[in-house]
Short mmCIF file of C-alpha atoms and ligand atoms in Angstrom, two decimals:
data_model
loop_
_atom_site.label_atom_id
_atom_site.label_comp_id
_atom_site.label_asym_id
_atom_site.label_seq_id
_atom_site.Cartn_x
_atom_site.Cartn_y
_atom_site.Cartn_z
CA MET A 1 116.68 108.78 127.71
CA THR A 2 114.29 109.11 130.64
CA THR A 3 113.99 106.47 133.32
CA SER A 4 110.64 105.46 131.88
CA GLY A 5 112.29 104.49 128.58
CA PHE A 6 112.34 106.03 125.12
CA SER A 7 110.68 109.39 125.00
CA THR A 8 112.28 111.29 122.12
CA ALA A 9 113.02 110.59 118.49
CA GLY A 10 114.53 112.21 115.43
CA VAL A 11 113.46 111.39 111.88
CA ILE A 12 115.80 111.80 108.91
CA ALA A 13 114.25 111.43 105.47
CA VAL A 14 116.92 110.63 102.91
CA GLY A 15 116.55 111.35 99.21
CA SER A 16 117.59 114.19 96.89
CA GLU A 17 114.14 114.08 95.26
CA LEU A 18 112.68 115.24 98.62
CA LEU A 19 114.65 118.48 98.27
CA THR A 20 112.94 119.31 94.96
CA PRO A 21 109.48 120.84 94.52
CA HIS A 22 108.28 117.53 93.04
CA ARG A 23 108.29 115.10 95.97
CA ILE A 24 107.06 115.61 99.51
CA ASP A 25 108.47 113.77 102.49
CA THR A 26 105.37 112.00 103.78
CA ASN A 27 107.25 109.19 105.52
CA SER A 28 108.20 111.43 108.42
CA LEU A 29 104.53 112.32 108.94
CA PHE A 30 103.59 108.66 109.08
CA VAL A 31 106.51 107.78 111.37
CA THR A 32 105.78 110.77 113.63
CA ALA A 33 102.12 109.79 114.01
CA ARG A 34 103.06 106.21 114.91
CA LEU A 35 105.80 107.26 117.33
CA ASN A 36 103.40 109.73 118.99
CA ASP A 37 100.93 106.86 119.43
CA LEU A 38 103.66 105.10 121.38
CA GLY A 39 104.26 108.18 123.53
CA ILE A 40 107.45 109.21 121.74
CA ASP A 41 107.90 112.88 120.99
CA VAL A 42 109.56 113.69 117.67
CA ARG A 43 111.98 116.52 118.44
CA ILE A 44 113.96 116.75 115.22
CA LYS A 45 113.09 116.14 111.63
CA MET A 46 115.44 116.54 108.69
CA VAL A 47 115.54 115.97 104.97
CA VAL A 48 118.94 115.17 103.50
CA GLY A 49 119.94 114.48 99.88
CA ASP A 50 121.72 111.36 98.68
CA ASP A 51 125.12 112.56 99.83
CA ARG A 52 127.21 110.29 102.02
CA ALA A 53 129.19 113.02 103.80
CA GLU A 54 126.19 115.29 104.43
CA LEU A 55 124.11 112.40 105.72
CA THR A 56 126.92 111.18 107.97
CA GLU A 57 127.26 114.66 109.47
CA THR A 58 123.50 115.09 109.91
CA PHE A 59 123.15 111.71 111.57
CA ARG A 60 126.11 112.42 113.89
CA HIS A 61 124.43 115.65 114.87
CA VAL A 62 121.00 114.13 115.60
CA LEU A 63 122.09 110.93 117.38
CA PRO A 64 123.15 112.44 120.73
CA LEU A 65 119.98 114.53 120.97
CA VAL A 66 117.31 111.81 120.99
CA ASP A 67 116.66 108.24 122.15
CA LEU A 68 115.70 106.88 118.73
CA VAL A 69 116.75 107.94 115.23
CA VAL A 70 114.61 106.74 112.33
CA LEU A 71 116.14 107.08 108.85
CA THR A 72 113.92 106.47 105.84
CA GLY A 73 115.08 105.92 102.24
CA GLY A 74 118.43 105.51 100.57
CA LEU A 75 118.54 101.75 101.10
CA GLY A 76 118.37 100.85 97.40
CA PRO A 77 121.05 99.05 95.38
CA THR A 78 122.54 102.01 93.53
CA ASP A 79 125.51 104.23 94.24
CA ASP A 80 123.34 107.10 95.42
CA ASP A 81 121.75 104.94 98.15
CA VAL A 82 124.02 105.97 100.98
CA THR A 83 122.08 105.46 104.24
CA ARG A 84 123.70 102.17 105.27
CA ASP A 85 127.18 103.54 104.54
CA ALA A 86 126.62 106.84 106.33
CA VAL A 87 125.30 105.17 109.49
CA ALA A 88 128.12 102.62 109.49
CA VAL A 89 130.73 105.37 109.10
CA ALA A 90 129.17 107.55 111.81
CA LEU A 91 129.01 104.65 114.27
CA ASP A 92 132.39 103.28 113.19
CA LEU A 93 130.96 99.89 112.24
CA THR A 94 132.14 97.70 109.39
CA LEU A 95 129.68 96.55 106.75
CA GLU A 96 129.42 92.84 106.17
CA GLU A 97 127.53 90.99 103.48
CA ASP A 98 124.63 88.96 104.88
CA GLU A 99 124.26 85.84 102.76
CA ALA A 100 120.66 85.27 103.89
CA ILE A 101 119.66 88.68 102.51
CA VAL A 102 121.42 87.96 99.20
CA GLU A 103 119.44 84.74 98.97
CA ARG A 104 116.14 86.48 99.74
CA ILE A 105 116.76 89.13 97.08
CA ARG A 106 117.87 86.46 94.61
CA ALA A 107 114.63 84.52 95.29
CA ARG A 108 112.56 87.71 94.79
CA PHE A 109 114.06 88.19 91.36
CA ALA A 110 113.72 84.47 90.55
CA ARG A 111 109.97 84.59 91.32
CA ARG A 112 109.71 87.08 88.46
CA GLY A 113 111.91 84.86 86.22
CA LEU A 114 114.86 87.27 86.54
CA GLU A 115 118.44 86.97 87.60
CA MET A 116 119.58 89.22 90.47
CA PRO A 117 121.82 92.05 89.20
CA ASP A 118 125.11 92.07 91.07
CA ILE A 119 124.54 95.61 92.35
CA ASN A 120 121.74 94.32 94.58
CA ARG A 121 124.41 92.78 96.78
CA ARG A 122 124.81 96.28 98.21
CA GLN A 123 121.43 95.84 99.87
CA ALA A 124 122.82 92.85 101.75
CA GLN A 125 125.52 94.99 103.38
CA VAL A 126 124.75 95.06 107.08
CA PRO A 127 126.58 97.11 109.72
CA ARG A 128 128.06 94.71 112.26
CA GLY A 129 125.62 94.05 115.11
CA ALA A 130 122.52 95.23 113.25
CA VAL A 131 119.31 93.22 113.26
CA VAL A 132 117.87 92.73 109.77
CA LEU A 133 114.17 93.57 109.40
CA ASP A 134 112.47 91.69 106.60
CA ASN A 135 110.79 93.78 103.87
CA PRO A 136 107.95 91.70 102.38
CA ASN A 137 107.22 94.32 99.70
CA GLY A 138 110.64 95.17 98.33
CA THR A 139 114.30 94.22 98.10
CA ALA A 140 115.67 96.70 100.66
CA PRO A 141 115.60 95.19 104.17
CA GLY A 142 115.29 97.45 107.19
CA LEU A 143 117.89 97.56 109.94
CA TRP A 144 117.69 97.90 113.72
CA LEU A 145 120.87 99.02 115.44
CA GLU A 146 121.50 99.43 119.14
CA HIS A 147 124.26 101.86 119.96
CA ALA A 148 125.01 102.53 123.63
CA ASP A 149 121.59 103.47 125.06
CA ARG A 150 120.25 104.62 121.69
CA VAL A 151 118.52 102.89 118.81
CA VAL A 152 118.85 103.60 115.11
CA LEU A 153 116.17 102.32 112.76
CA LEU A 154 116.62 102.26 108.98
CA LEU A 155 113.53 101.79 106.83
CA PRO A 156 113.14 101.81 103.03
CA GLY A 157 111.79 104.95 101.30
CA PRO A 158 108.72 103.77 99.38
CA PRO A 159 105.72 104.29 101.72
CA ARG A 160 104.16 100.99 100.62
CA GLU A 161 107.28 99.24 101.92
CA LEU A 162 107.95 101.39 104.97
CA GLN A 163 104.44 101.44 106.42
CA PRO A 164 103.86 97.67 106.70
CA MET A 165 107.38 97.24 108.04
CA PHE A 166 106.77 99.80 110.75
CA GLU A 167 103.47 98.21 111.73
CA GLY A 168 104.73 94.64 111.34
CA VAL A 169 108.18 94.65 112.92
CA ALA A 170 109.47 98.04 114.04
CA ARG A 171 106.60 98.85 116.41
CA ASP A 172 106.99 95.56 118.30
CA ARG A 173 110.66 96.34 118.84
CA ILE A 174 110.05 99.93 119.95
CA GLU A 175 107.06 99.37 122.22
CA PRO A 176 108.85 97.46 125.03
CA ARG A 177 111.42 100.30 125.20
CA VAL A 178 108.83 102.98 125.80
CA GLY A 179 107.66 102.01 129.26
CA THR A 180 104.31 103.34 130.36
CA HIS A 181 104.83 106.89 129.09
CA ARG A 182 102.29 107.96 126.44
CA LEU A 183 101.20 111.19 124.76
CA TYR A 184 97.61 112.40 125.09
CA ARG A 185 96.07 115.07 122.90
CA ARG A 186 93.01 117.22 122.34
CA VAL A 187 92.04 119.50 119.47
CA LEU A 188 89.92 122.61 119.97
CA LYS A 189 88.45 124.04 116.78
CA VAL A 190 87.58 127.70 116.58
CA THR A 191 85.98 129.86 113.91
CA GLY A 192 84.95 133.48 113.59
CA ARG A 193 88.14 134.82 115.24
CA THR A 194 91.52 135.73 113.81
CA GLU A 195 94.63 133.89 114.92
CA SER A 196 95.81 136.91 116.93
CA HIS A 197 92.48 137.18 118.75
CA VAL A 198 92.63 133.51 119.65
CA GLU A 199 96.28 133.82 120.69
CA GLU A 200 95.53 136.87 122.85
CA ALA A 201 92.68 135.17 124.68
CA ALA A 202 94.26 131.73 124.99
CA GLN A 203 97.88 132.65 125.70
CA PRO A 204 97.52 133.34 129.47
CA VAL A 205 95.76 129.99 129.86
CA TYR A 206 98.17 127.87 127.91
CA SER A 207 101.33 129.52 129.21
CA LYS A 208 100.12 128.55 132.69
CA TRP A 209 99.66 124.95 131.56
CA LEU A 210 103.04 124.99 129.85
CA ALA A 211 104.70 126.05 133.10
CA ASN A 212 102.96 123.30 135.10
CA ARG A 213 104.55 119.91 135.65
CA PRO A 214 103.61 117.73 133.85
CA ALA A 215 103.21 120.38 131.16
CA ILE A 216 100.65 120.70 128.42
CA THR A 217 102.04 122.11 125.18
CA THR A 218 99.75 124.01 122.83
CA THR A 219 100.21 124.50 119.10
CA ILE A 220 98.03 126.90 117.12
CA LEU A 221 97.31 125.86 113.53
CA ALA A 222 95.62 128.67 111.66
CA ALA A 223 93.99 128.43 108.25
CA PRO A 224 91.54 130.85 106.64
CA GLY A 225 88.23 130.44 108.44
CA GLN A 226 89.41 128.06 111.13
CA ILE A 227 91.94 127.82 113.88
CA GLU A 228 92.92 124.67 115.71
CA LEU A 229 94.52 124.52 119.14
CA HIS A 230 96.36 121.23 119.64
CA LEU A 231 97.00 120.34 123.28
CA VAL A 232 99.47 117.58 124.09
CA THR A 233 100.60 116.18 127.42
CA GLY A 234 102.68 113.19 128.33
CA GLY A 235 102.25 110.89 131.27
CA ASP A 236 102.33 107.40 132.74
CA ASN A 237 98.73 107.46 133.83
CA ALA A 238 95.98 107.84 131.24
CA GLY A 239 93.34 108.93 133.76
CA GLU A 240 95.53 111.68 135.18
CA ALA A 241 96.60 112.95 131.77
CA GLU A 242 93.02 112.98 130.46
CA ALA A 243 91.83 114.84 133.57
CA ARG A 244 94.59 117.41 133.09
CA LEU A 245 93.54 117.89 129.46
CA ASP A 246 89.85 118.11 130.43
CA LYS A 247 90.70 120.95 132.80
CA ALA A 248 92.81 122.79 130.19
CA VAL A 249 90.10 122.37 127.53
CA GLU A 250 87.50 123.67 129.96
CA GLU A 251 89.59 126.78 130.71
CA LEU A 252 90.27 127.45 127.05
CA VAL A 253 86.61 127.03 126.11
CA ALA A 254 85.71 129.49 128.86
CA VAL A 255 87.89 132.23 127.35
CA LEU A 256 87.13 131.44 123.70
CA ARG A 257 83.41 130.76 123.96
CA PRO A 258 81.27 131.01 121.79
CA HIS A 259 83.80 130.62 119.01
CA VAL A 260 84.83 127.06 119.90
CA TYR A 261 82.73 124.68 117.86
CA SER A 262 84.45 121.38 118.55
CA VAL A 263 86.59 119.78 121.28
CA ASP A 264 86.19 116.20 120.13
CA GLY A 265 87.60 116.19 116.60
CA ARG A 266 84.27 116.76 114.82
CA SER A 267 84.19 119.09 111.81
CA LEU A 268 81.86 122.08 111.72
CA GLU A 269 79.54 120.31 109.28
CA GLN A 270 79.37 117.32 111.63
CA VAL A 271 78.59 119.55 114.60
CA VAL A 272 75.83 121.31 112.65
CA GLY A 273 74.48 117.98 111.41
CA ASP A 274 74.38 116.54 114.94
CA LEU A 275 72.53 119.63 116.23
CA LEU A 276 69.94 119.36 113.45
CA ARG A 277 69.47 115.63 113.98
CA ALA A 278 69.13 115.99 117.75
CA ARG A 279 66.28 118.45 117.27
CA GLY A 280 64.69 116.62 114.33
CA LEU A 281 65.19 119.63 112.03
CA ARG A 282 65.85 119.84 108.31
CA VAL A 283 68.00 122.42 106.54
CA ALA A 284 67.94 123.94 103.04
CA THR A 285 70.43 126.31 101.45
CA ALA A 286 70.11 129.01 98.79
CA GLU A 287 73.63 129.80 97.65
CA SER A 288 75.10 132.26 95.21
CA CYS A 289 78.82 133.08 95.67
CA THR A 290 79.59 129.81 97.45
CA GLY A 291 78.34 127.81 94.45
CA GLY A 292 76.96 125.00 96.60
CA VAL A 293 79.92 124.63 99.00
CA VAL A 294 77.65 124.77 102.06
CA ALA A 295 75.36 122.04 100.71
CA SER A 296 78.39 120.05 99.61
CA ARG A 297 79.98 120.24 103.06
CA LEU A 298 76.73 119.36 104.82
CA THR A 299 76.34 116.31 102.58
CA ASP A 300 79.98 115.25 103.07
CA VAL A 301 78.79 113.79 106.38
CA PRO A 302 77.49 110.21 106.18
CA GLY A 303 73.83 110.05 107.23
CA SER A 304 73.18 113.69 106.27
CA SER A 305 69.98 112.67 104.47
CA ASP A 306 68.50 112.70 108.00
CA TYR A 307 68.60 116.50 108.02
CA VAL A 308 69.53 117.96 104.61
CA ASP A 309 66.40 118.81 102.67
CA ALA A 310 67.50 120.80 99.63
CA GLY A 311 70.10 123.15 98.19
CA ALA A 312 69.76 125.61 95.32
CA VAL A 313 72.64 127.36 93.58
CA THR A 314 71.14 130.55 92.20
CA TYR A 315 74.11 132.32 90.72
CA SER A 316 72.45 134.80 88.35
CA ASN A 317 69.99 137.50 89.35
CA ARG A 318 67.50 135.85 86.96
CA SER A 319 67.65 132.55 88.84
CA LYS A 320 67.32 134.31 92.20
CA VAL A 321 64.08 135.80 90.87
CA ASP A 322 62.81 132.76 88.94
CA ILE A 323 63.79 129.94 91.29
CA LEU A 324 63.61 131.61 94.70
CA GLY A 325 61.10 134.38 94.02
CA VAL A 326 63.45 137.16 95.16
CA PRO A 327 61.67 140.42 94.15
CA GLU A 328 63.50 142.02 91.22
CA ALA A 329 62.97 145.45 92.79
CA LEU A 330 64.87 144.33 95.90
CA ILE A 331 67.90 143.45 93.79
CA GLN A 332 67.62 146.81 91.96
CA GLU A 333 67.35 148.73 95.21
CA HIS A 334 70.01 147.00 97.35
CA GLY A 335 72.16 145.12 94.86
CA ALA A 336 72.41 141.32 94.62
CA VAL A 337 75.03 141.28 97.38
CA SER A 338 73.02 142.64 100.29
CA GLU A 339 71.35 141.41 103.45
CA PRO A 340 67.81 142.08 102.13
CA VAL A 341 68.53 139.84 99.13
CA ALA A 342 70.14 137.16 101.34
CA ILE A 343 67.01 137.23 103.53
CA ALA A 344 64.76 136.96 100.45
CA MET A 345 66.81 133.98 99.27
CA ALA A 346 66.43 132.26 102.66
CA ARG A 347 62.68 133.01 102.57
CA GLY A 348 62.39 131.76 98.99
CA ILE A 349 63.95 128.39 99.73
CA ARG A 350 61.92 128.11 102.93
CA THR A 351 58.57 128.47 101.15
CA ARG A 352 59.62 126.03 98.42
CA THR A 353 60.89 123.21 100.68
CA ALA A 354 59.97 121.40 103.86
CA ALA A 355 63.05 122.75 105.67
CA ASP A 356 62.90 124.16 109.20
CA VAL A 357 66.17 126.08 108.94
CA THR A 358 67.18 127.91 105.76
CA VAL A 359 70.08 130.11 104.72
CA GLY A 360 70.69 132.56 101.89
CA ILE A 361 74.25 133.45 100.86
CA THR A 362 75.29 136.11 98.38
CA GLY A 363 78.70 137.73 97.98
CA ILE A 364 81.65 138.73 95.84
CA ALA A 365 84.28 135.99 95.70
CA GLY A 366 86.54 138.00 93.34
CA PRO A 367 88.95 138.66 91.91
CA GLY A 368 86.68 141.00 89.88
CA GLY A 369 83.29 142.51 90.72
CA GLY A 370 84.21 144.49 93.84
CA SER A 371 83.50 148.17 94.44
CA ASP A 372 84.44 150.69 97.12
CA ALA A 373 81.18 150.10 98.93
CA LYS A 374 81.26 146.33 98.42
CA PRO A 375 84.85 145.16 98.00
CA VAL A 376 85.84 141.62 97.01
CA GLY A 377 85.16 139.35 99.97
CA THR A 378 81.89 141.04 100.94
CA VAL A 379 79.44 138.28 101.79
CA ALA A 380 75.89 138.67 103.08
CA VAL A 381 74.33 135.69 104.84
CA ALA A 382 70.81 135.33 106.20
CA ILE A 383 69.32 132.59 108.31
CA ILE A 384 65.74 131.77 109.20
CA GLY A 385 65.65 129.64 112.31
CA PRO A 386 63.20 126.90 113.31
CA ASP A 387 61.01 129.48 115.07
CA GLY A 388 60.91 131.68 111.97
CA ALA A 389 63.28 134.30 113.44
CA VAL A 390 65.34 136.05 110.77
CA ALA A 391 68.94 137.14 111.24
CA SER A 392 71.46 138.47 108.76
CA HIS A 393 75.13 139.48 108.72
CA THR A 394 77.63 140.96 106.33
CA TRP A 395 81.25 139.84 106.44
CA ARG A 396 84.40 141.15 104.75
CA LEU A 397 86.41 138.03 104.16
CA PRO A 398 90.09 138.16 103.16
CA GLY A 399 91.90 135.99 100.63
CA ASP A 400 91.51 134.71 97.10
CA ARG A 401 88.39 133.32 95.43
CA GLN A 402 88.70 129.83 96.92
CA GLN A 403 89.42 131.20 100.39
CA VAL A 404 86.45 133.58 100.26
CA LYS A 405 84.16 130.74 99.18
CA PHE A 406 85.40 128.48 101.97
CA GLN A 407 85.25 131.16 104.66
CA ALA A 408 81.74 132.14 103.55
CA SER A 409 80.70 128.49 103.93
CA GLN A 410 82.39 128.39 107.32
CA ALA A 411 80.64 131.58 108.48
CA THR A 412 77.29 130.22 107.27
CA LEU A 413 77.68 126.84 108.97
CA ASP A 414 78.75 128.62 112.14
CA LEU A 415 75.70 130.85 111.95
CA ILE A 416 73.51 127.74 111.77
CA ARG A 417 75.38 126.28 114.75
CA ARG A 418 74.92 129.42 116.83
CA THR A 419 71.26 129.71 115.89
CA LEU A 420 70.66 126.14 117.03
CA THR A 421 72.60 126.49 120.29
CA LYS A 422 71.10 129.83 121.33
P1 ATP B 501 114.09 100.99 97.22
O1 ATP B 501 115.35 100.26 97.06
O2 ATP B 501 112.92 100.08 97.39
O3 ATP B 501 113.88 102.05 96.18
P2 ATP B 501 115.02 103.01 99.04
O4 ATP B 501 115.13 102.94 100.52
O5 ATP B 501 116.26 103.15 98.27
O6 ATP B 501 114.15 101.76 98.63
P3 ATP B 501 114.48 105.54 97.91
O7 ATP B 501 115.20 105.16 96.66
O8 ATP B 501 115.13 106.48 98.83
O9 ATP B 501 114.09 104.21 98.69
O10 ATP B 501 113.04 106.06 97.56
C1 ATP B 501 112.22 105.36 96.64
C2 ATP B 501 110.95 106.14 96.42
O11 ATP B 501 110.20 106.12 97.64
C3 ATP B 501 111.11 107.62 96.10
O12 ATP B 501 111.23 107.88 94.73
C4 ATP B 501 109.85 108.20 96.64
O13 ATP B 501 108.84 108.06 95.68
C5 ATP B 501 109.55 107.35 97.82
N1 ATP B 501 110.05 108.00 99.03
C6 ATP B 501 111.30 107.99 99.51
N2 ATP B 501 111.40 108.70 100.65
C7 ATP B 501 110.18 109.19 100.87
C8 ATP B 501 109.61 110.02 101.89
N3 ATP B 501 110.37 110.47 102.91
N4 ATP B 501 108.31 110.34 101.82
C9 ATP B 501 107.56 109.88 100.81
N5 ATP B 501 108.00 109.10 99.82
C10 ATP B 501 109.30 108.75 99.83
#
């Protein structure tokens, strides 16, 4: 433990079902987010089945490494609910029945006109010295245990029980132990570069910040079409920490420009929407391979009626000709997936709407339909800007059908962003 109080935690999610493909441990995500809000860094996270010996060992292993251990689940009344036992064994504490808990559980059953089964008495077993945390939404109470300079927190597994207990009682107990230390974070969002390109450009900057004291740690989260850089720093002074992050963000933007589209949490469609609104412009889309994903993403943003004018999904050649007026000869000459056709689509929607900015998108999402010249993932996008300037690009996007559609929408939205920020 640091002099400023708690700074590290471990989370152990207990439940054999969490080791199957059928249930995901979401409790640790919730607990981690809340602990981070309090400035506590989660260093270790584990999932353990309902096995007393394995849980005892795991808990013994984690306890010396962190200031706070949070265990979730395994507090039920049945034989396979082993968390209380394992913690008591590991800390060498005896379990004692707490009559007040028995009464509370009995009353819960009585409210539903039922008698309490005797096995529920197990839930009233409390390791000596533990503080009982009331669970308003279930029978399993939580437990707060202080052991030397460490704290162990046991919370029930069902998220609808755990979450209100964390907010209602656990947080108030943890907060005074934290001192003034908090975590501060920023997210940079990048598109149009691969993870290795981003890593190569950003690495010298963030390794410098990692070596500094106080350090800034950077995590790269890559997904098809977008890469996020998460910057985190800890500190006792919000102003100082924010200034440190501002400086790091500025340096990263300088090396990654113009691929960084957001440093304030906004999505690409929000950024594009804000640019359109600021300039009083309206957008219309003519989409083929993306099937309306671009229009859908633009309209995911509340208030997008301020700047979205229209969207057409013209999937067949016939509809490109009939609805957008793409010349049939152009399709014959260049193929439907080509920059000239994408430009004709953008022109077609422009003459048929009141939009100031229009895009045409045509491509091969796969898995079939590719050729040597135009493999699966080939996407042609055209944009006509507010001044009437035409630009077009062809991309070769990797991945399956869904990934190609998403990346094509990402590339298109980014093209709109770049056109409007030129
Ligand atoms: P109760 O006695 O109320 O059941 P419990 O502490 O014994 O509480 P568990 O039996 O371990 O809780 O889990 C009950 C259910 O809660 C699980 O079937 C699962 O649906 C959910 N759950 C448990 N742990 C987690 C977790 N880590 N993340 C998400 N859901 C969980």
